[in-house]
Short mmCIF file of N, CA and C in Angstrom, two decimals:
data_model
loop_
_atom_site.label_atom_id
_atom_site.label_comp_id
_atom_site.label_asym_id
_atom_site.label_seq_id
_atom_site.Cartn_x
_atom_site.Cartn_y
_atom_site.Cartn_z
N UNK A 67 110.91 128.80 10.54
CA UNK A 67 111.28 127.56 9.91
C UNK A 67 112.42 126.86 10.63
N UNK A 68 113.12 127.72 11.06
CA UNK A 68 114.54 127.21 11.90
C UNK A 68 115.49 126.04 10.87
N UNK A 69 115.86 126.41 9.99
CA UNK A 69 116.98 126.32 8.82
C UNK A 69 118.01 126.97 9.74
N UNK A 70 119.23 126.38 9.73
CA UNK A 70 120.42 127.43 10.03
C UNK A 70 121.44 126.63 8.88
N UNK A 71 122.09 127.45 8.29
CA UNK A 71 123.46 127.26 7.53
C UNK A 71 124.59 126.73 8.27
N UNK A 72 125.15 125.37 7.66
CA UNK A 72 126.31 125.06 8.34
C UNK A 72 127.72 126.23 8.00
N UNK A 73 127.18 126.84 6.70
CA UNK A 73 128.66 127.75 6.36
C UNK A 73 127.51 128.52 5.46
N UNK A 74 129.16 129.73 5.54
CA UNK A 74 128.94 130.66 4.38
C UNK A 74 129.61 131.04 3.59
N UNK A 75 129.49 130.84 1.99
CA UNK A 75 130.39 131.34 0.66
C UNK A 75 129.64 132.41 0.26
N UNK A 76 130.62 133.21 0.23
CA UNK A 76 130.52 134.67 -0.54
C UNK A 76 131.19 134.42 -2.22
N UNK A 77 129.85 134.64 -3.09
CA UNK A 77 130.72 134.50 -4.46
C UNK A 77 131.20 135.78 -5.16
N UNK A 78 131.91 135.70 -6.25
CA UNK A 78 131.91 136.66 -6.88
C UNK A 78 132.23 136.19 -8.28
N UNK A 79 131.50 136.78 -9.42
CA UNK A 79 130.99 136.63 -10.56
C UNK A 79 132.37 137.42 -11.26
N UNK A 80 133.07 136.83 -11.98
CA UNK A 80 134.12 137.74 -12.45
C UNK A 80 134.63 137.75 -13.80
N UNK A 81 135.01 138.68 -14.55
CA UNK A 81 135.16 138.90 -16.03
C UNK A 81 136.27 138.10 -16.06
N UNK A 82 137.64 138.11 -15.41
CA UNK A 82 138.58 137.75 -15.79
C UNK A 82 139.48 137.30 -14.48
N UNK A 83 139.18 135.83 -14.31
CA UNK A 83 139.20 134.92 -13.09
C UNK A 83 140.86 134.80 -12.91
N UNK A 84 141.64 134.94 -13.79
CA UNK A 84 142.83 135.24 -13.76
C UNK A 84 143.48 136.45 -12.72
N UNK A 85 142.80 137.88 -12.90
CA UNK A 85 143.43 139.05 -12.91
C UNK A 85 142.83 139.24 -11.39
N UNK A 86 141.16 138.18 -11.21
CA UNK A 86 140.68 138.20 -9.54
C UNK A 86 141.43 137.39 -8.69
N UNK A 87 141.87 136.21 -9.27
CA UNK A 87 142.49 135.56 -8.05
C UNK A 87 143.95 136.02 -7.86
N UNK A 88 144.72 136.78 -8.97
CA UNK A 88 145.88 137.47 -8.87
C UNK A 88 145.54 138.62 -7.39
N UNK A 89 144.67 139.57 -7.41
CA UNK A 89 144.01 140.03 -6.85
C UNK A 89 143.86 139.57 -5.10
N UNK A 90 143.42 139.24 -5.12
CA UNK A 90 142.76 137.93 -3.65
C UNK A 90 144.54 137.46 -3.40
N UNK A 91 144.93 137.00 -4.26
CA UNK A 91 146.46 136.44 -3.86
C UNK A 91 147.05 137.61 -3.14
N UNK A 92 147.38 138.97 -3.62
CA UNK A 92 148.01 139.69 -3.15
C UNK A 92 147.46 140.33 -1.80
N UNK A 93 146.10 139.72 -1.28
CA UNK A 93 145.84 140.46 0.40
C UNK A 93 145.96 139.13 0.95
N UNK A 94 146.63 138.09 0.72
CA UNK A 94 146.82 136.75 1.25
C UNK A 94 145.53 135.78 1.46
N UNK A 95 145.10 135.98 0.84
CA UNK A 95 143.92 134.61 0.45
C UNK A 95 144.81 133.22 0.06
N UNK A 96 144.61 132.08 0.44
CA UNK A 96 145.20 131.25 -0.01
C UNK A 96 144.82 130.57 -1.31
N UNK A 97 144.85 130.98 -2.87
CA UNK A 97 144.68 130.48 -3.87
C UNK A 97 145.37 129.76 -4.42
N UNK A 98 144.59 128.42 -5.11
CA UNK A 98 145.41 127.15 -5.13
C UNK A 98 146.43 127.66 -6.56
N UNK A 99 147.21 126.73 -6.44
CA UNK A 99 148.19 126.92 -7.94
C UNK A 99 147.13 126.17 -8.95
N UNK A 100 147.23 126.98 -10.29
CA UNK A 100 146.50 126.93 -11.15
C UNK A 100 144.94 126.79 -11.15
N UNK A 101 144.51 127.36 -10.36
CA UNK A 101 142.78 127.54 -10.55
C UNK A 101 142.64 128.64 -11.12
N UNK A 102 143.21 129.35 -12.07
CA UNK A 102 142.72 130.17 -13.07
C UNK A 102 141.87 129.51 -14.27
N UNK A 103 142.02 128.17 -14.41
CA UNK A 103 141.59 127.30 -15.48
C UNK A 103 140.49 126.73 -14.91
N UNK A 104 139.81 126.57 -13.63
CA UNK A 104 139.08 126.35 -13.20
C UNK A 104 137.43 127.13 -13.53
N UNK A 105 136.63 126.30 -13.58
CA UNK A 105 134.88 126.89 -13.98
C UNK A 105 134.58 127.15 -12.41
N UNK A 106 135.30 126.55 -11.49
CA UNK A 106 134.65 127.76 -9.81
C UNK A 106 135.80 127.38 -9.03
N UNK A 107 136.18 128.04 -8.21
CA UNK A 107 137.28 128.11 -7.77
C UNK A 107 136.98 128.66 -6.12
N UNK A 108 137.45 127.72 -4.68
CA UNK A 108 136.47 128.97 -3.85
C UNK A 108 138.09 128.38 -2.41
N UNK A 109 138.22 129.22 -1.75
CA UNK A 109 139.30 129.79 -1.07
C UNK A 109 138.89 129.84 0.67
N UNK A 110 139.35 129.47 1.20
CA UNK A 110 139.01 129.74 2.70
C UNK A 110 139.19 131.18 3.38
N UNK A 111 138.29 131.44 4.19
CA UNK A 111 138.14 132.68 4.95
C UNK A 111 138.62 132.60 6.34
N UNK A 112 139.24 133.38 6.81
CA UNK A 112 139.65 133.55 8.45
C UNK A 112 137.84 133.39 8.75
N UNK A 113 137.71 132.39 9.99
CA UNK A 113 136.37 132.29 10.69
C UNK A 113 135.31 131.50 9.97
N UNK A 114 136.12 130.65 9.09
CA UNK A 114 135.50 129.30 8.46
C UNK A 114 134.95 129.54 7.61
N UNK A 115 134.41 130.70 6.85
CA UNK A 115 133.62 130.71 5.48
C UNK A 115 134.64 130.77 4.33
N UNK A 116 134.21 130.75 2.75
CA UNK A 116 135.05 130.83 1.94
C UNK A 116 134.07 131.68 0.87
N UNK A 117 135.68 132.08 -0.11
CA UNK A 117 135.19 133.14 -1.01
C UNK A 117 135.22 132.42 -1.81
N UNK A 118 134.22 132.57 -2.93
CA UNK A 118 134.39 131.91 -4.18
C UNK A 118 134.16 132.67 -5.44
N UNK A 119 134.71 132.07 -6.85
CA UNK A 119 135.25 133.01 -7.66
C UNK A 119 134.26 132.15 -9.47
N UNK A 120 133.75 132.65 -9.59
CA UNK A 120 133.43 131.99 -11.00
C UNK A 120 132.82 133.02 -12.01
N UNK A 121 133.77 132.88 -13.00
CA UNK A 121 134.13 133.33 -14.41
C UNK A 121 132.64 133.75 -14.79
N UNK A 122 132.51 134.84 -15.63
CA UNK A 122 131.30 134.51 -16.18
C UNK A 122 130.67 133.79 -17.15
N UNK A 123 131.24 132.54 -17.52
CA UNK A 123 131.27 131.84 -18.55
C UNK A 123 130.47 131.01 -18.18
N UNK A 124 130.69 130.44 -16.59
CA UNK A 124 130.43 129.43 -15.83
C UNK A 124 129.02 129.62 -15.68
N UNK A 125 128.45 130.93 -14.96
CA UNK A 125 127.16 131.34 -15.05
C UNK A 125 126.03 131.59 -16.45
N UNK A 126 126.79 132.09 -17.44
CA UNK A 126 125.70 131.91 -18.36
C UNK A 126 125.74 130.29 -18.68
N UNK A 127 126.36 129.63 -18.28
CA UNK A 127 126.66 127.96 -19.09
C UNK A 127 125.39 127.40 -18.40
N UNK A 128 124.76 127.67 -17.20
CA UNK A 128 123.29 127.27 -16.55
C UNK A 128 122.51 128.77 -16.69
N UNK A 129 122.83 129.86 -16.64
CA UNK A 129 121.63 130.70 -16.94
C UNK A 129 121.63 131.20 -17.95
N UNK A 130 121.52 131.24 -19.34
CA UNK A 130 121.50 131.28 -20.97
C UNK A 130 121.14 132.91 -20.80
N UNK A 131 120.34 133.37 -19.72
CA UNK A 131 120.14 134.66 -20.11
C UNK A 131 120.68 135.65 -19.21
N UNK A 132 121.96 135.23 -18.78
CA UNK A 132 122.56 135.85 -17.72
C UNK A 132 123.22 136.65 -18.76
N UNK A 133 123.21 138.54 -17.60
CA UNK A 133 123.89 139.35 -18.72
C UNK A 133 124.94 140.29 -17.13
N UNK A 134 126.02 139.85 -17.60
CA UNK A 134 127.14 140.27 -16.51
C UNK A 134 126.72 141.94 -16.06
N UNK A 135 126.73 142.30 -14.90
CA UNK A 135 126.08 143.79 -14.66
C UNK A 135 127.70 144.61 -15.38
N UNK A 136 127.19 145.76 -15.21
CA UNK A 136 127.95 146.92 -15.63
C UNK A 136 127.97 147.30 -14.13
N UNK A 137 129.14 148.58 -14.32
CA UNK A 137 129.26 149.63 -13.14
C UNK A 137 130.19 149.03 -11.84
N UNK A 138 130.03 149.60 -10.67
CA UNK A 138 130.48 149.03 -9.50
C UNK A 138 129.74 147.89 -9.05
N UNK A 139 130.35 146.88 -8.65
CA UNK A 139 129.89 145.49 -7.53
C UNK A 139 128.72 146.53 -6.34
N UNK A 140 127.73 145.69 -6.05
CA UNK A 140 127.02 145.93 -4.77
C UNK A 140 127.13 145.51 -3.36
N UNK A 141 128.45 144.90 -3.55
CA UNK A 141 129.09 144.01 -2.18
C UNK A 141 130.67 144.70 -2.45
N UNK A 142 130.86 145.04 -0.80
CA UNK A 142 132.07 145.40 -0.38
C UNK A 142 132.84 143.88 0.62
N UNK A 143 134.10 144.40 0.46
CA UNK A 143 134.79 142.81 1.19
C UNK A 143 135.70 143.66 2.23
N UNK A 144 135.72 143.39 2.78
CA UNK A 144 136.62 144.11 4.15
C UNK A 144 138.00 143.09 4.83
N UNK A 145 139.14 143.72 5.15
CA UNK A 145 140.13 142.76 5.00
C UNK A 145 140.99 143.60 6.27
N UNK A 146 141.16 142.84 7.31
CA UNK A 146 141.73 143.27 8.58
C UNK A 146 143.01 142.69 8.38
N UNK A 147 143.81 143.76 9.30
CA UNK A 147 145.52 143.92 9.14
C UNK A 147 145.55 144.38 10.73
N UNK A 148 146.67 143.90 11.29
CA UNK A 148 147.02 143.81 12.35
C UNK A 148 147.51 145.28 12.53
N UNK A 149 148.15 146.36 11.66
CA UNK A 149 148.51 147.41 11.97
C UNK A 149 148.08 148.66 11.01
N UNK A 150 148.33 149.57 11.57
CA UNK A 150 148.15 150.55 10.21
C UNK A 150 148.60 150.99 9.16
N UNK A 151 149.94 150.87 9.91
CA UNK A 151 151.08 150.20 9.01
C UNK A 151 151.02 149.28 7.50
N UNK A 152 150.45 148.48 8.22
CA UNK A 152 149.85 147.25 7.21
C UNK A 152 148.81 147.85 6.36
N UNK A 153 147.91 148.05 7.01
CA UNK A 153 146.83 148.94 6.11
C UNK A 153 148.02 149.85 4.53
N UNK A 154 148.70 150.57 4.54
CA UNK A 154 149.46 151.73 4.22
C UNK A 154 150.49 150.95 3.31
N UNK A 155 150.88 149.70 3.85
CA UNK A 155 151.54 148.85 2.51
C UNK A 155 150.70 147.79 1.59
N UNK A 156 149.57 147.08 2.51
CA UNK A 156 148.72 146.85 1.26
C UNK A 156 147.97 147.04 0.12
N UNK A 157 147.75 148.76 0.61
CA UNK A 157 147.00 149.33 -0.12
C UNK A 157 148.44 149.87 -1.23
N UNK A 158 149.18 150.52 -1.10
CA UNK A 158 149.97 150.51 -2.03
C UNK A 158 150.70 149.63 -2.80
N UNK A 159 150.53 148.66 -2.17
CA UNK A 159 151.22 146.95 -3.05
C UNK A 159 149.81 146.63 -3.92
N UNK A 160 148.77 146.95 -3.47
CA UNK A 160 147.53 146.64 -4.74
C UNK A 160 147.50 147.92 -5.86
N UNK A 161 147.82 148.90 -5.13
CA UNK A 161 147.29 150.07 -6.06
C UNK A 161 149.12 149.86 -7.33
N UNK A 162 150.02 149.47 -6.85
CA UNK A 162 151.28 149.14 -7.43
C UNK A 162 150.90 148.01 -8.50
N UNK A 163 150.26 147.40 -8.59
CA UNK A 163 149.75 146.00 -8.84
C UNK A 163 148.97 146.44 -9.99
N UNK A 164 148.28 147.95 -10.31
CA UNK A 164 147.14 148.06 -10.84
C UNK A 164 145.84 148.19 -10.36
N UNK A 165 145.44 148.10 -9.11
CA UNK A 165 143.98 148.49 -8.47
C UNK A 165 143.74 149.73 -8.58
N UNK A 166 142.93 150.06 -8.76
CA UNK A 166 142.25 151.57 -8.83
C UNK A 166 142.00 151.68 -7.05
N UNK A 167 142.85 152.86 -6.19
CA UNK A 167 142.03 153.47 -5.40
C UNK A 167 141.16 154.22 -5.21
N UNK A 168 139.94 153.84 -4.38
CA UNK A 168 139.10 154.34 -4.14
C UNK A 168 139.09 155.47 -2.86
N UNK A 169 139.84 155.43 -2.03
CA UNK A 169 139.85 155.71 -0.51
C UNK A 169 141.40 155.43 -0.15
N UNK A 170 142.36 156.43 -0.47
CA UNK A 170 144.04 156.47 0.33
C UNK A 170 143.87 156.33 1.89
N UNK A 171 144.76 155.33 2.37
CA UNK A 171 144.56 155.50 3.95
C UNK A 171 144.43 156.79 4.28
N UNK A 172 143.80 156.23 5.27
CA UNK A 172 143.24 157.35 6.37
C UNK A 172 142.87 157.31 7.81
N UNK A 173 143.08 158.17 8.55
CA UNK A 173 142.55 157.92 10.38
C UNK A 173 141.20 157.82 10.03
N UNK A 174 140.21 157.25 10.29
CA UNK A 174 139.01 157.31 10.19
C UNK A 174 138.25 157.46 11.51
N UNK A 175 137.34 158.43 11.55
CA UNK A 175 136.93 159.18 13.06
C UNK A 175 136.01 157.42 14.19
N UNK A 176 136.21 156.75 13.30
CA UNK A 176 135.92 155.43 13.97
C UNK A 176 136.61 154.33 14.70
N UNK A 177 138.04 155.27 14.69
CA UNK A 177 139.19 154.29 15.12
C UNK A 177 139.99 153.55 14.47
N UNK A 178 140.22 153.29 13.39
CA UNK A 178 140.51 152.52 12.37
C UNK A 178 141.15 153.32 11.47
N UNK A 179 142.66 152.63 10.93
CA UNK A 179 143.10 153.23 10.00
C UNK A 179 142.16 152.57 8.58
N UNK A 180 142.10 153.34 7.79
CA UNK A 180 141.11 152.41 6.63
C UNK A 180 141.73 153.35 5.01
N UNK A 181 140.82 152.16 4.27
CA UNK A 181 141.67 152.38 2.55
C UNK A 181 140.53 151.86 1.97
N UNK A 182 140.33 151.75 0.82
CA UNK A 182 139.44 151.20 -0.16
C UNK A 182 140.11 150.92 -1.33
N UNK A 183 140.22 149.71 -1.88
CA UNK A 183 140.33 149.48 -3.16
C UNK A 183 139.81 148.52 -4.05
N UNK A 184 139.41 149.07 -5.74
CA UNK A 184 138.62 148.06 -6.75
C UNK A 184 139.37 146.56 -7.27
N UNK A 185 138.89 145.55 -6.84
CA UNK A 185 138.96 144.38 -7.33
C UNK A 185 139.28 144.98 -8.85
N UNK A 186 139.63 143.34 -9.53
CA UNK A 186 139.44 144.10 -11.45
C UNK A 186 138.29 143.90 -11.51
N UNK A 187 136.51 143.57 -10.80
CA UNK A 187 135.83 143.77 -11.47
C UNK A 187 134.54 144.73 -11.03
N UNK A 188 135.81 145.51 -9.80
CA UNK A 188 134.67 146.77 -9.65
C UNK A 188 134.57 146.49 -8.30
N UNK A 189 134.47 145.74 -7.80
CA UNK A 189 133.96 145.15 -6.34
C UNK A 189 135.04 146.03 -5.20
N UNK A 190 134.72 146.91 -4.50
CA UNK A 190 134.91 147.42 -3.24
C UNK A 190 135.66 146.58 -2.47
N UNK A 191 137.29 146.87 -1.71
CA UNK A 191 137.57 146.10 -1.26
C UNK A 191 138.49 147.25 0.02
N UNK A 192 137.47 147.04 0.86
CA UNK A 192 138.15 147.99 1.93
C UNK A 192 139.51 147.40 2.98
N UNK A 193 140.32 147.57 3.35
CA UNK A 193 141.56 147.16 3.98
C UNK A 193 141.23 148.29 5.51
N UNK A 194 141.65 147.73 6.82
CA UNK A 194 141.13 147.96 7.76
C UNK A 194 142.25 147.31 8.59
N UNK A 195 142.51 148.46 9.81
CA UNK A 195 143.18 147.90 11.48
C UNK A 195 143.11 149.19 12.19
N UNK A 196 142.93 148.87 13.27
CA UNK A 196 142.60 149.77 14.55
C UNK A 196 143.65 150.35 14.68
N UNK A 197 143.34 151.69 14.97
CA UNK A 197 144.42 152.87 15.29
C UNK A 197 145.17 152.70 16.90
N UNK A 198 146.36 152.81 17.16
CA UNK A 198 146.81 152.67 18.41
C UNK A 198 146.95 153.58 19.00
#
């Protein structure tokens, strides 16, 4: 067909649009002042795409039979840091914050210092920089 996308938004469907963009704020996403009150709310990405954030209120308000999933998110978000260092204070400034860790830094046999931690609505959010 040869369609190509001028961009790409990654959404995320969230219980409590408050406690996500608190969230996203603290690995430096640039979130505007007061879009917690906002029905979609969407944020720029390093490399031109943006994340976007809408309540689940917003989604059943056009799909009447939308039923918010349970369990863990099926999308992970990955978030590069210049050091490992960095890796080792973000992850403890989120998990300080209230994030549930999933994955305490670690050397990872791939080169990369790496961490994992849960958004508030479950969603996988790995933190990542190359080992020196």
């Amino acid at each position: 067909m040869g369609f190509r996308s001028s961009s790409t938004v990654i959404e995320i469907v969230t219980a409590d649009l408050g406690k996500a963009l608190a969230f996203y704020r603290a690995l430096g996403l640039e979130v505007p002042e007061g879009a917690e009150g906002e029905p979609h709310v969407e944020v720029p990405l390093p490399g031109g795409n943006r994340l976007a954030f809408d309540p689940e209120s917003t989604i059943a308000s056009f799909a009447p039979d939308f039923t918010p999933p349970t369990g863990e998110g099926r999308v992970a978000l990955a978030f590069g840091f210049d050091t490992p260092a960095e890796v080792d204070a973000a992850h403890a400034a989120l998990v300080g914050a209230g994030a549930p860790s999933v994955h305490e830094p670690f050397d990872a046999f791939w080169g990369q210092r790496y961490a994992t931690v849960t958004d508030p609505d479950g969603t996988h959010v790995d933190l990542f920089a190359a080992l020196t």
